[in-house]
XYZ file of C-alpha atoms in Angstrom:
770
model
C -40.680 7.913 -14.335
C -37.705 5.599 -14.672
C -37.019 6.801 -18.191
C -37.329 10.483 -17.273
C -35.098 10.042 -14.239
C -32.404 8.401 -16.364
C -32.458 11.312 -18.800
C -32.123 13.795 -15.955
C -29.203 11.884 -14.498
C -27.390 11.903 -17.821
C -27.968 15.627 -18.013
C -26.088 16.087 -14.764
C -28.787 16.112 -12.108
C -26.942 13.219 -10.459
C -24.723 15.858 -8.851
C -27.496 17.123 -6.597
C -30.216 15.678 -4.397
C -33.745 15.077 -5.705
C -35.580 18.400 -6.044
C -37.866 18.807 -3.044
C -40.787 19.418 -5.375
C -40.562 15.795 -6.532
C -40.704 14.415 -2.998
C -43.885 14.383 -0.977
C -44.150 15.725 2.548
C -44.838 13.335 5.428
C -48.412 13.242 6.711
C -47.189 14.649 10.044
C -44.906 17.669 10.303
C -41.541 16.443 11.593
C -40.360 19.865 12.723
C -43.498 20.469 14.741
C -42.880 17.732 17.271
C -40.076 15.748 18.873
C -39.412 12.253 17.582
C -41.672 10.243 19.848
C -44.618 12.613 19.340
C -44.065 12.578 15.578
C -43.976 8.784 15.543
C -47.095 8.423 17.690
C -49.038 10.875 15.562
C -48.048 9.040 12.393
C -48.792 5.633 13.896
C -52.341 6.724 14.739
C -52.954 7.607 11.087
C -51.833 4.205 9.786
C -54.110 1.414 8.687
C -53.330 -2.150 9.740
C -52.163 -2.844 6.186
C -49.731 0.066 6.287
C -48.362 -1.091 9.620
C -47.763 -4.656 8.478
C -46.113 -3.345 5.332
C -43.604 -1.401 7.400
C -42.517 -4.691 8.965
C -41.863 -6.199 5.510
C -38.424 -6.093 3.905
C -37.731 -7.334 0.382
C -34.574 -7.608 -1.649
C -33.843 -5.303 -4.578
C -34.408 -8.234 -6.963
C -38.130 -8.057 -6.221
C -38.425 -4.599 -7.771
C -35.763 -5.026 -10.488
C -36.465 -5.492 -14.172
C -35.891 -8.982 -15.533
C -34.620 -10.264 -18.856
C -35.975 -13.189 -20.831
C -34.064 -15.633 -18.644
C -35.707 -14.342 -15.499
C -32.470 -12.765 -14.235
C -31.957 -9.089 -13.439
C -31.098 -6.989 -16.441
C -27.461 -5.957 -16.786
C -26.981 -3.116 -16.110
C -29.565 -3.331 -13.350
C -32.702 -1.201 -13.547
C -35.907 -0.969 -11.573
C -39.238 -2.381 -12.719
C -41.559 0.576 -12.089
C -44.696 -1.537 -11.925
C -43.175 -3.947 -9.384
C -41.828 -1.053 -7.318
C -45.253 0.561 -7.207
C -46.859 -2.751 -6.313
C -44.404 -3.262 -3.438
C -44.851 0.234 -2.025
C -48.491 1.035 -2.854
C -50.187 -2.350 -2.601
C -48.043 -4.034 0.049
C -46.769 -0.871 1.799
C -43.235 -2.312 2.052
C -41.137 -0.440 4.589
C -37.622 -1.595 3.748
C -35.510 -2.794 0.828
C -32.034 -4.307 0.966
C -29.157 -5.701 -0.993
C -27.813 -5.240 -4.493
C -28.130 -6.886 -7.896
C -25.549 -9.228 -9.417
C -22.709 -6.974 -8.264
C -21.998 -3.589 -6.773
C -22.997 -0.302 -8.414
C -21.215 2.998 -8.818
C -22.479 6.005 -6.875
C -24.457 7.434 -9.782
C -26.395 4.215 -10.190
C -27.070 3.981 -6.462
C -28.353 7.550 -6.598
C -30.659 6.672 -9.472
C -32.057 3.598 -7.707
C -32.541 5.143 -4.274
C -34.008 8.309 -5.785
C -36.643 6.420 -7.749
C -37.561 4.258 -4.763
C -37.876 7.231 -2.413
C -39.767 9.252 -4.978
C -42.521 6.646 -5.092
C -42.475 6.226 -1.298
C -42.614 9.931 -0.428
C -44.786 11.155 -3.285
C -47.242 8.418 -4.140
C -47.933 6.547 -0.890
C -50.735 7.845 1.330
C -48.574 8.739 4.339
C -45.351 9.565 2.459
C -43.204 7.303 4.657
C -39.669 6.886 3.235
C -38.087 3.503 2.606
C -35.378 2.257 4.962
C -32.627 0.846 2.729
C -30.045 -1.556 4.204
C -26.790 -3.073 2.965
C -23.932 -5.277 4.160
C -21.039 -2.805 4.332
C -18.963 -5.066 6.539
C -15.411 -4.046 5.596
C -16.060 -0.830 3.797
C -18.913 -0.245 1.372
C -18.992 -3.725 -0.055
C -21.264 -2.994 -2.991
C -20.152 0.435 -4.235
C -17.485 0.687 -6.899
C -14.563 2.900 -5.983
C -15.158 2.571 -2.245
C -12.433 1.817 0.279
C -12.299 -1.847 1.314
C -10.701 -2.431 4.711
C -9.471 -5.639 6.303
C -12.269 -8.025 7.191
C -13.203 -7.878 10.880
C -10.824 -10.673 11.889
C -7.960 -8.613 10.436
C -9.229 -5.483 12.134
C -9.247 -7.367 15.432
C -5.608 -8.343 14.824
C -4.639 -4.665 14.970
C -5.804 -4.532 18.612
C -6.317 -0.836 17.883
C -9.755 0.555 18.830
C -8.850 3.939 17.340
C -8.388 2.268 13.940
C -11.697 0.447 14.370
C -13.389 3.767 15.049
C -11.779 5.322 11.974
C -12.824 2.351 9.835
C -16.369 2.792 11.111
C -16.351 6.494 10.288
C -15.011 6.002 6.757
C -17.430 3.152 6.083
C -20.379 5.200 7.365
C -19.369 8.196 5.248
C -19.050 6.120 2.099
C -22.261 4.209 2.806
C -24.126 7.492 3.116
C -22.327 8.635 -0.035
C -24.081 5.655 -1.635
C -27.401 7.048 -0.273
C -27.898 4.136 2.139
C -28.513 4.859 5.859
C -28.503 1.357 7.394
C -25.450 -0.905 7.630
C -25.788 -4.583 8.591
C -22.595 -4.482 10.643
C -20.743 -5.143 12.898
C -20.617 -8.904 13.241
C -20.350 -9.534 16.984
C -20.398 -13.318 16.851
C -17.573 -14.876 18.841
C -14.934 -16.433 16.569
C -14.619 -19.727 18.406
C -15.097 -22.400 15.737
C -12.367 -22.231 13.073
C -14.344 -24.466 10.715
C -17.189 -21.957 10.557
C -17.111 -20.126 7.198
C -17.942 -16.752 8.742
C -14.986 -16.813 11.125
C -13.322 -13.970 9.210
C -16.325 -11.728 9.784
C -15.832 -11.877 13.563
C -13.646 -9.869 15.914
C -11.944 -12.962 17.290
C -12.482 -15.451 20.077
C -12.278 -13.171 23.120
C -15.304 -11.296 24.517
C -13.266 -8.375 25.851
C -11.373 -7.814 22.591
C -14.567 -8.277 20.580
C -16.560 -5.916 22.796
C -13.882 -3.226 22.714
C -13.387 -3.309 18.953
C -17.104 -3.736 18.282
C -18.057 -0.707 20.350
C -15.409 1.339 18.534
C -16.885 0.296 15.169
C -20.417 1.148 16.281
C -19.380 4.583 17.504
C -17.637 5.142 14.195
C -20.735 4.098 12.267
C -23.257 6.080 14.290
C -21.227 9.065 15.466
C -21.176 10.733 18.853
C -24.638 12.297 18.771
C -27.797 12.118 16.695
C -27.091 10.293 13.423
C -26.292 12.829 10.712
C -25.794 12.614 6.947
C -22.278 11.201 7.431
C -23.288 8.349 9.732
C -25.490 5.274 9.589
C -27.491 3.010 11.858
C -25.363 0.074 12.969
C -26.786 -3.445 13.088
C -25.146 -5.788 15.572
C -25.327 -9.369 14.378
C -25.998 -12.245 14.579
C -27.722 -12.367 17.949
C -26.938 -14.894 19.533
C -24.584 -17.920 19.475
C -24.490 -18.223 15.672
C -20.744 -18.788 15.457
C -20.401 -22.065 17.330
C -22.298 -24.755 15.404
C -21.398 -28.235 16.536
C -20.670 -29.329 12.958
C -18.765 -26.176 12.027
C -21.157 -25.719 9.094
C -23.037 -22.474 8.545
C -26.603 -22.261 9.868
C -26.482 -25.601 11.652
C -27.379 -26.375 15.284
C -25.366 -25.172 18.251
C -25.482 -26.608 21.760
C -24.558 -23.876 24.216
C -25.520 -24.000 27.900
C -27.040 -20.776 29.188
C -24.199 -20.135 31.633
C -21.661 -20.589 28.839
C -23.720 -18.341 26.558
C -23.728 -15.575 29.132
C -20.034 -15.983 29.934
C -18.729 -15.778 26.369
C -21.302 -14.979 23.681
C -23.518 -12.348 25.285
C -20.911 -9.737 26.373
C -20.245 -8.451 22.835
C -23.945 -7.708 22.373
C -24.391 -6.312 25.877
C -21.572 -3.845 25.208
C -23.070 -2.919 21.833
C -26.479 -2.233 23.377
C -24.833 -0.054 26.011
C -22.994 1.801 23.238
C -26.309 2.613 21.570
C -26.448 0.202 18.614
C -29.702 1.054 16.871
C -30.602 -2.325 15.350
C -29.879 -6.022 15.700
C -30.028 -8.965 13.265
C -30.875 -12.438 14.524
C -28.955 -15.722 14.358
C -30.216 -17.886 11.478
C -29.551 -21.133 13.317
C -30.774 -22.837 16.465
C -29.451 -23.208 19.995
C -30.271 -26.225 22.114
C -33.032 -27.170 19.693
C -34.724 -23.758 19.603
C -34.301 -21.529 16.521
C -33.341 -18.078 17.760
C -36.003 -16.495 15.540
C -38.527 -18.438 17.624
C -37.002 -17.727 21.037
C -39.011 -15.305 23.166
C -36.458 -15.941 25.901
C -33.516 -14.622 23.850
C -35.296 -11.984 21.769
C -37.491 -10.482 24.469
C -36.556 -11.666 27.951
C -32.787 -11.315 27.504
C -32.332 -8.772 24.702
C -34.999 -6.317 25.778
C -35.592 -7.269 29.403
C -32.030 -7.829 30.625
C -29.926 -5.834 28.156
C -32.438 -3.024 27.778
C -32.348 -2.906 23.974
C -34.873 -0.397 22.576
C -34.147 -0.611 18.864
C -35.229 -2.586 15.812
C -34.915 -6.385 15.534
C -34.621 -7.658 11.948
C -34.451 -11.254 10.783
C -31.740 -12.638 8.586
C -32.404 -13.920 5.068
C -35.705 -15.880 4.839
C -35.415 -16.976 8.436
C -39.084 -16.760 9.325
C -39.910 -19.064 6.420
C -37.111 -21.293 7.651
C -38.953 -21.954 10.904
C -41.253 -24.010 8.699
C -39.010 -25.100 5.835
C -35.747 -25.907 7.637
C -36.239 -26.034 11.389
C -39.654 -27.720 11.346
C -40.942 -25.964 14.474
C -43.878 -24.398 12.597
C -46.381 -26.609 10.749
C -47.226 -23.806 8.312
C -45.566 -20.623 7.083
C -48.331 -18.626 8.729
C -47.574 -20.266 12.053
C -43.897 -19.436 11.516
C -44.837 -15.768 11.183
C -46.892 -15.911 14.373
C -44.092 -17.579 16.328
C -41.419 -15.133 15.147
C -43.441 -11.964 15.681
C -44.590 -13.052 19.130
C -40.996 -13.997 19.995
C -39.875 -10.415 19.298
C -39.156 -9.912 15.591
C -39.887 -6.393 14.281
C -39.021 -6.724 10.595
C -38.907 -9.753 8.302
C -36.183 -10.014 5.671
C -38.646 -12.045 3.625
C -36.935 -11.430 1.057
C -38.356 -12.554 -2.333
C -42.130 -12.116 -2.021
C -44.929 -10.583 0.031
C -45.960 -13.726 1.880
C -45.021 -12.316 5.281
C -47.323 -9.345 4.679
C -50.276 -11.524 3.718
C -49.781 -14.009 6.532
C -49.263 -11.439 9.287
C -52.265 -9.455 8.103
C -54.424 -12.571 8.326
C -53.032 -13.423 11.776
C -53.953 -10.008 13.163
C -57.402 -10.028 11.592
C -58.257 -13.359 13.183
C -56.792 -12.388 16.566
C -53.766 -14.707 16.610
C -51.434 -11.699 16.862
C -52.694 -8.582 18.697
C -52.467 -5.286 16.841
C -50.770 -3.842 19.911
C -47.839 -6.161 19.169
C -47.719 -4.806 15.600
C -47.717 -1.253 16.977
C -44.638 -2.033 19.085
C -42.637 -3.020 16.009
C -43.907 -0.264 13.737
C -43.161 2.328 16.411
C -39.523 1.153 16.421
C -39.317 1.200 12.620
C -40.731 4.701 12.338
C -38.498 5.924 15.152
C -35.437 4.595 13.330
C -36.460 6.327 10.106
C -37.004 9.523 12.082
C -33.640 9.241 13.846
C -31.885 8.724 10.509
C -33.434 11.916 9.125
C -35.232 10.124 6.316
C -38.451 12.079 6.679
C -36.506 15.285 5.923
C -33.858 13.913 3.545
C -34.783 10.526 2.069
C -31.935 10.834 -0.446
C -28.578 12.448 0.223
C -26.918 15.180 -1.780
C -24.066 13.767 -3.903
C -21.994 16.926 -3.508
C -21.879 16.408 0.272
C -19.387 13.552 -0.101
C -16.231 14.809 -1.817
C -14.036 12.434 0.209
C -15.620 9.249 -1.126
C -12.780 6.924 -2.133
C -10.266 9.626 -1.236
C -6.568 9.316 -0.522
C -7.258 10.180 3.112
C -9.648 7.241 3.382
C -7.222 4.951 1.554
C -4.505 5.787 4.073
C -6.717 4.613 6.928
C -7.259 1.298 5.156
C -3.532 0.959 4.473
C -2.705 1.596 8.134
C -5.305 -0.946 9.220
C -3.875 -3.549 6.844
C -0.336 -2.824 7.998
C -1.206 -3.100 11.686
C -3.208 -6.298 11.131
C -0.336 -8.301 9.627
C 0.933 -10.668 12.304
C 4.501 -11.967 12.338
C 4.347 -15.511 13.694
C 7.840 -16.798 12.917
C 11.131 -15.099 12.096
C 14.005 -17.565 12.285
C 17.430 -15.919 12.314
C 15.736 -12.571 11.646
C 15.156 -13.518 8.010
C 12.671 -10.658 7.910
C 12.696 -7.961 6.813
C 14.064 -8.915 3.425
C 16.607 -6.727 1.690
C 15.124 -4.632 -1.146
C 18.160 -5.730 -3.156
C 17.328 -9.418 -2.826
C 16.075 -11.611 -5.636
C 12.711 -13.097 -4.740
C 10.597 -15.959 -6.022
C 6.903 -15.404 -5.429
C 4.783 -18.520 -5.622
C 1.515 -19.991 -4.436
C -2.181 -19.734 -5.351
C -2.765 -16.578 -3.289
C 0.086 -14.591 -4.815
C -1.628 -13.032 -7.795
C -5.315 -12.665 -6.965
C -7.256 -9.979 -5.152
C -9.739 -12.609 -3.972
C -7.267 -13.731 -1.312
C -6.822 -10.167 -0.106
C -10.449 -9.034 -0.009
C -12.337 -12.250 0.758
C -16.109 -12.526 0.436
C -18.525 -9.595 0.556
C -16.353 -7.746 -1.957
C -18.274 -6.259 -4.919
C -20.286 -9.494 -4.963
C -21.516 -11.790 -2.204
C -18.832 -14.432 -2.808
C -16.152 -12.027 -4.040
C -15.716 -14.199 -7.136
C -15.339 -11.197 -9.470
C -12.845 -9.414 -7.269
C -9.978 -9.610 -9.755
C -12.178 -7.746 -12.228
C -13.594 -5.099 -9.922
C -10.420 -4.548 -7.846
C -8.065 -4.579 -10.828
C -6.780 -1.124 -9.916
C -5.205 -2.486 -6.731
C -2.068 -4.552 -6.208
C -1.987 -8.263 -5.622
C 0.868 -9.504 -3.424
C 2.941 -10.235 -6.526
C 2.263 -6.832 -8.093
C 3.065 -5.041 -4.833
C 6.403 -6.845 -4.442
C 7.311 -6.062 -8.030
C 6.511 -2.410 -7.494
C 8.481 -2.307 -4.253
C 11.777 -3.854 -5.449
C 11.477 -3.822 -9.245
C 10.229 -6.442 -11.678
C 13.735 -7.602 -12.578
C 14.269 -8.889 -9.048
C 11.033 -10.868 -8.870
C 10.297 -14.270 -10.391
C 6.843 -15.794 -10.347
C 5.664 -19.376 -10.691
C 2.180 -20.154 -9.409
C 3.081 -23.740 -8.512
C -0.433 -24.778 -7.460
C -4.019 -23.648 -7.357
C -5.801 -23.691 -4.027
C -6.578 -27.380 -4.432
C -4.504 -28.701 -7.327
C -0.769 -28.984 -8.062
C 0.287 -27.268 -11.279
C 4.048 -27.475 -11.717
C 6.208 -28.058 -8.664
C 9.294 -28.715 -10.772
C 9.150 -25.250 -12.345
C 8.778 -23.640 -8.935
C 11.738 -25.594 -7.560
C 13.881 -24.668 -10.560
C 12.942 -20.994 -10.223
C 14.014 -21.038 -6.575
C 17.574 -21.927 -7.555
C 18.313 -18.411 -8.740
C 16.832 -16.366 -5.882
C 17.745 -15.327 -2.362
C 14.368 -16.085 -0.754
C 10.930 -17.466 -1.548
C 7.670 -15.724 -0.675
C 5.109 -18.532 -0.514
C 1.498 -17.313 -0.606
C -0.978 -19.925 0.631
C -4.419 -19.932 2.191
C -7.921 -19.470 0.861
C -9.726 -17.771 -1.969
C -12.878 -15.742 -1.310
C -16.107 -17.225 0.021
C -19.054 -16.218 2.170
C -21.524 -18.054 4.353
C -22.647 -21.600 3.411
C -20.572 -21.903 0.189
C -17.538 -21.571 2.454
C -18.300 -24.741 4.427
C -15.385 -27.182 4.624
C -14.934 -30.717 5.952
C -11.236 -30.468 6.786
C -9.343 -27.657 8.519
C -6.051 -28.820 7.008
C -4.801 -26.861 4.020
C -5.491 -28.773 0.789
C -2.776 -31.294 -0.069
C -1.702 -29.352 -3.153
C -0.652 -26.407 -0.984
C 1.108 -28.696 1.497
C 3.043 -30.271 -1.368
C 4.076 -26.854 -2.669
C 5.224 -25.752 0.796
C 7.326 -28.871 1.258
C 8.820 -28.511 -2.209
C 9.830 -24.924 -1.477
C 11.290 -25.909 1.897
C 13.308 -28.598 0.133
C 15.112 -26.029 -2.000
C 17.169 -24.919 0.995
C 16.249 -21.275 0.386
C 14.638 -19.183 3.130
C 10.892 -19.518 2.686
C 8.557 -16.782 3.923
C 5.034 -18.156 4.289
C 2.272 -15.572 3.795
C -1.138 -16.840 4.878
C -4.141 -15.062 3.379
C -7.104 -16.889 4.854
C -10.395 -16.303 6.584
C -9.806 -18.937 9.257
C -6.709 -20.605 10.699
C -6.020 -23.549 8.389
C -3.666 -26.215 9.746
C -0.011 -25.734 8.742
C 1.726 -27.993 11.275
C 2.791 -30.399 8.498
C 5.385 -27.862 7.323
C 5.372 -24.827 9.631
C 8.693 -25.695 11.263
C 10.338 -25.730 7.837
C 9.385 -22.120 7.153
C 11.926 -19.392 7.920
C 9.233 -16.782 8.388
C 5.454 -16.808 8.714
C 3.131 -13.835 8.250
C -0.568 -14.124 9.018
C -2.390 -11.797 6.643
C -6.083 -12.701 7.140
C -8.130 -10.848 4.459
C -6.507 -7.418 4.413
C -8.656 -5.558 1.885
C -7.620 -3.628 -1.199
C -4.505 -2.172 0.399
C -3.320 -5.575 1.592
C -0.825 -6.234 -1.187
C 0.994 -2.964 -0.631
C 0.888 -3.406 3.144
C 2.392 -6.898 2.879
C 5.185 -5.669 0.634
C 5.886 -2.903 3.150
C 6.169 -5.447 5.964
C 8.257 -7.907 3.943
C 10.856 -5.243 3.122
C 10.854 -3.389 6.422
C 8.914 -0.232 5.631
C 6.375 -1.296 8.261
C 7.333 -2.956 11.520
C 4.611 -5.602 12.113
C 2.521 -5.127 15.232
C -0.471 -7.431 14.740
C -1.452 -9.948 17.408
C -3.567 -13.045 16.846
C -7.242 -12.497 17.778
C -7.758 -16.271 17.773
C -5.913 -19.363 18.913
C -4.161 -20.881 15.884
C -4.633 -24.674 16.163
C -1.853 -27.188 15.585
C -4.169 -30.082 14.749
C -7.652 -30.232 13.235
C -8.979 -32.239 16.168
C -7.292 -30.227 18.908
C -9.303 -27.018 18.968
C -8.786 -25.048 22.162
C -9.462 -21.473 23.164
C -6.886 -19.610 25.197
C -9.388 -19.246 28.070
C -9.145 -22.970 28.643
C -9.696 -24.724 31.946
C -6.851 -26.091 34.062
C -7.885 -29.642 33.154
C -7.108 -28.867 29.503
C -3.493 -27.915 30.150
C -0.697 -30.342 29.341
C 0.092 -31.279 32.930
C -0.635 -34.988 32.919
C 2.485 -36.471 31.407
C 1.516 -38.371 28.290
C -1.669 -36.359 27.642
C -1.081 -33.688 25.005
C -3.269 -30.840 26.226
C -3.172 -27.169 25.296
C -0.495 -26.970 22.632
C -1.641 -24.726 19.758
C 0.478 -23.738 16.795
C 0.333 -20.140 18.007
C -1.415 -18.691 21.067
C -4.110 -16.045 21.115
C -2.481 -12.627 21.478
C 0.824 -13.779 19.967
C 2.731 -11.714 17.435
C 6.381 -10.797 16.879
C 8.056 -7.548 15.921
C 11.226 -6.500 14.107
C 12.304 -4.877 17.354
C 12.442 -6.312 20.876
C 10.244 -5.280 23.790
C 11.173 -5.900 27.420
C 8.633 -6.027 30.266
C 9.634 -5.199 33.840
C 8.294 -3.953 37.156
C 4.866 -5.588 37.154
C 3.071 -4.312 40.251
C -0.358 -3.945 41.846
C -1.629 -0.999 43.851
C -2.406 -3.514 46.625
C -1.803 -7.215 47.114
C -5.131 -7.577 48.927
C -8.316 -6.160 47.444
C -11.574 -5.683 49.302
C -15.179 -4.959 48.421
C -15.722 -2.817 45.348
C -12.490 -0.826 45.506
C -10.724 -0.149 42.218
C -7.091 -1.096 41.803
C -4.288 -0.615 39.322
C -1.933 -2.968 37.533
C 1.231 -1.300 36.238
C 4.118 -2.493 34.107
C 7.142 -0.881 32.478
C 7.642 -1.512 28.768
C 10.969 -0.819 27.060
C 11.817 -0.933 23.384
C 15.186 -2.623 23.786
C 15.699 -3.157 20.067
C 16.965 -0.943 17.288
C 13.709 -0.117 15.464
C 10.708 2.001 16.328
C 7.769 -0.296 16.940
C 4.293 -0.814 18.322
C 3.471 -3.315 21.044
C 0.135 -4.480 22.409
C 0.359 -4.723 26.195
C -2.091 -7.456 27.219
C -3.302 -7.896 30.798
C -4.697 -11.292 31.795
C -6.037 -12.601 35.074
C -7.023 -16.010 36.347
C -8.427 -17.286 39.640
C -6.673 -20.220 41.252
C -9.944 -21.652 42.584
C -13.649 -20.983 42.241
C -17.123 -22.431 42.686
C -17.179 -22.925 38.894
C -13.968 -24.327 37.417
C -11.934 -21.209 36.637
C -10.182 -20.402 33.382
C -6.409 -20.430 33.324
C -6.535 -16.818 32.172
C -8.811 -14.194 30.659
C -7.988 -10.957 28.879
C -8.939 -8.030 31.129
C -7.356 -5.032 29.411
C -4.974 -4.092 26.611
C -3.281 -1.038 25.167
C -1.299 -0.521 21.983
C 1.713 1.768 22.361
C 4.486 2.937 20.051
C 8.035 3.336 21.373
C 11.288 4.593 19.922
C 14.434 2.483 20.439
C 15.514 2.750 24.063
C 12.264 4.376 25.187
C 10.454 3.139 28.303
C 6.822 3.775 29.143
C 4.811 2.816 32.206
C 1.448 1.309 31.325
C -1.243 1.571 34.020
C -4.513 -0.353 33.903
C -7.332 0.500 36.316
C -9.772 -2.302 37.148
C -12.521 -3.076 39.618
C -13.520 -6.452 41.086
C -16.396 -6.476 38.610
C -13.808 -6.883 35.833
C -12.842 -10.245 37.370
C -16.383 -11.599 37.459
C -17.603 -14.833 35.905
C -21.060 -16.318 35.458
C -21.872 -18.457 38.463
C -23.999 -21.540 38.803
C -27.086 -19.349 39.174
C -26.355 -17.767 35.746
C -25.525 -14.433 37.351
C -22.173 -12.612 37.400
C -20.121 -12.953 40.561
C -16.625 -12.043 41.738
C -15.641 -14.542 44.390
C -13.127 -14.208 47.154
C -10.082 -15.963 45.757
C -6.416 -15.676 44.890
C -5.839 -14.252 41.418
C -2.852 -14.344 39.114
C -2.256 -11.292 36.909
C -0.063 -11.717 33.847
C 1.459 -9.182 31.459
C 3.908 -10.498 28.882
C 6.244 -12.977 30.614
C 5.555 -11.509 34.074
C 2.967 -12.528 36.644
C 1.957 -11.430 40.127
C -0.516 -12.723 42.713
C -3.287 -10.866 44.522
C -5.981 -11.888 47.003
C -9.491 -10.491 46.735
C -11.928 -10.480 49.669
C -15.509 -9.669 48.764
C -17.724 -7.887 51.236
C -20.043 -10.887 51.412
C -19.330 -14.496 52.398
C -18.394 -16.499 49.330
C -17.698 -20.187 49.090
C -14.191 -20.761 47.770
C -12.995 -23.631 45.662
C -11.065 -24.888 48.673
C -14.294 -25.128 50.648
C -13.481 -22.235 53.030
C -16.003 -19.545 53.857
C -14.420 -16.099 53.777
């Protein structure tokens, strides 16, 4: 069938969906009954083996043809016998991932078509396969797709509308690749800058992360039932994955339950409320308990407290890891029992059928009740039903004319432009004159790897310069913007090795300014682990050499986490934080450098000054620098910071009442004026902080924000409406509470005080009973 399908594709059938005659009909009529009735009727027809198979997910490698070296053939193709074994013998319900690199749409159509043909024609109950992929900043593994900024860059836009648009475009292009399930968004809190997945997060703040995450999910899934242009979102990695004590990926975290609920849980609670259809689990452990083994987190909290009704899938090999890595299960079979009884619905096995065999044995000998299997299979079938797979297991290629379109590219360009964060602009060195002569130098200047990051065409993004060759590096974009004759280029250093500082210094003699491109290349997950947050010495040496030329130096940082730059930051005339901006990042940076875009990004993380002084902005009063010789909170740049080419003035901060009572809502208003000479966008950030509390209060917490655009001289009044619930924290009983206290509200440089009296007696930090 593989050979025949290939011939048909070459003949042009790739432009239409699989003929219905080649797809089987489900054993239960979908149109005859609503979803739950359809699912229950199908579940009753299933054997135990078919049920356990639905809970089994394998990677595409398992059913791919191999060469003599045991590696997937290039170009990739399916092994028909292995595919039939997976679907007919082991009843596999889900497949994920890609081969050595991304495919074009035609090849995705060929693969998905052949898989679904076997599933819906040759299996007994004709249940379609649920295919999943990591489309985390656009469709990662489809050639010609639009790649957006990584999530940390998206968070820097502080623009939920852009997040929603990114979600919509990504969903459209994922469905255009015939895949209905996206393992995104990452809702881990970006609190440990050493962690190699920092760039996949939406920053360190729960309110910012929740707001942007919900916007992404609504973009992915749409406003109503999921249609052919939307996908099932997968919030990940539940819970606490992003704060390992060592900073290394998949290593232990120690997070008290109150702290977990205060900071890490809100992103997921908001996602559940927004209707996220699936969740992926943290690969690591918290307080000595692997999350894949935690009934408390997976069932009591996720389902019991948050009310999640959807599918819970493991991460890569993480049930096996309960035995192999965490050592909480004496055997692999016991690992399966622990995980399933904790609340896992589907195992990303991913390389064999061991989970199937072990779970089947566990049920047969009574160690896992079949009723527990039914719970998971019911969720899996419901998801397939909700995604329309029983009616349309493969999409119609002609339904997606906007794949990779100019309209989609413009959204990515806007996102990249709004993400770029201006951190320093001494003597208004920026924007540069298009008539200036520029030296471009640094290891990040002429590679797409530093613009796209990991999860770009390949897992590590190591072939990005090959697959993204049609897009502009920073160097190419600057040359296009001002002309090649005005641009000199000397690399100067690799990411970790000096090449030729003397040549770079000599080249600087004949230019007006230097654009110094430092940071990180691409990486993903464990290969991105580092031991030192400082930039490598080679890059520090290059920065100091450029500063020593006496020419204005504009530092452009393309990096997935905030690497330490305090050794030379004060010697830079300008600093732009560029994160990983995606394929449009080079052009967006050139537009900011030369004034076509007025930067409006704000930091979604605290940028540390020293590797051993890692604070979050929602610090406690004891962490502030108020004790003379003790150097407390003193980051390189604060969370929420970002400059503009224009000037914004805040005035008239006011509250609807200076005393709040009970559950009454209230407003905080401020007037914002563009008092500069350029049109610009400003993020108005509202913070609050209690002066005292029964749990030591934070100095401030983000409560609301809004991004507005103003013409020169224009003034706009920004009004935020809050309730006392918005001021709540997690108390000593691990429950949210808003205590009677005095609160400080801050917007820009302004602050105002307000007293809140709850309707119930509350013990204040001062010891009074209100």
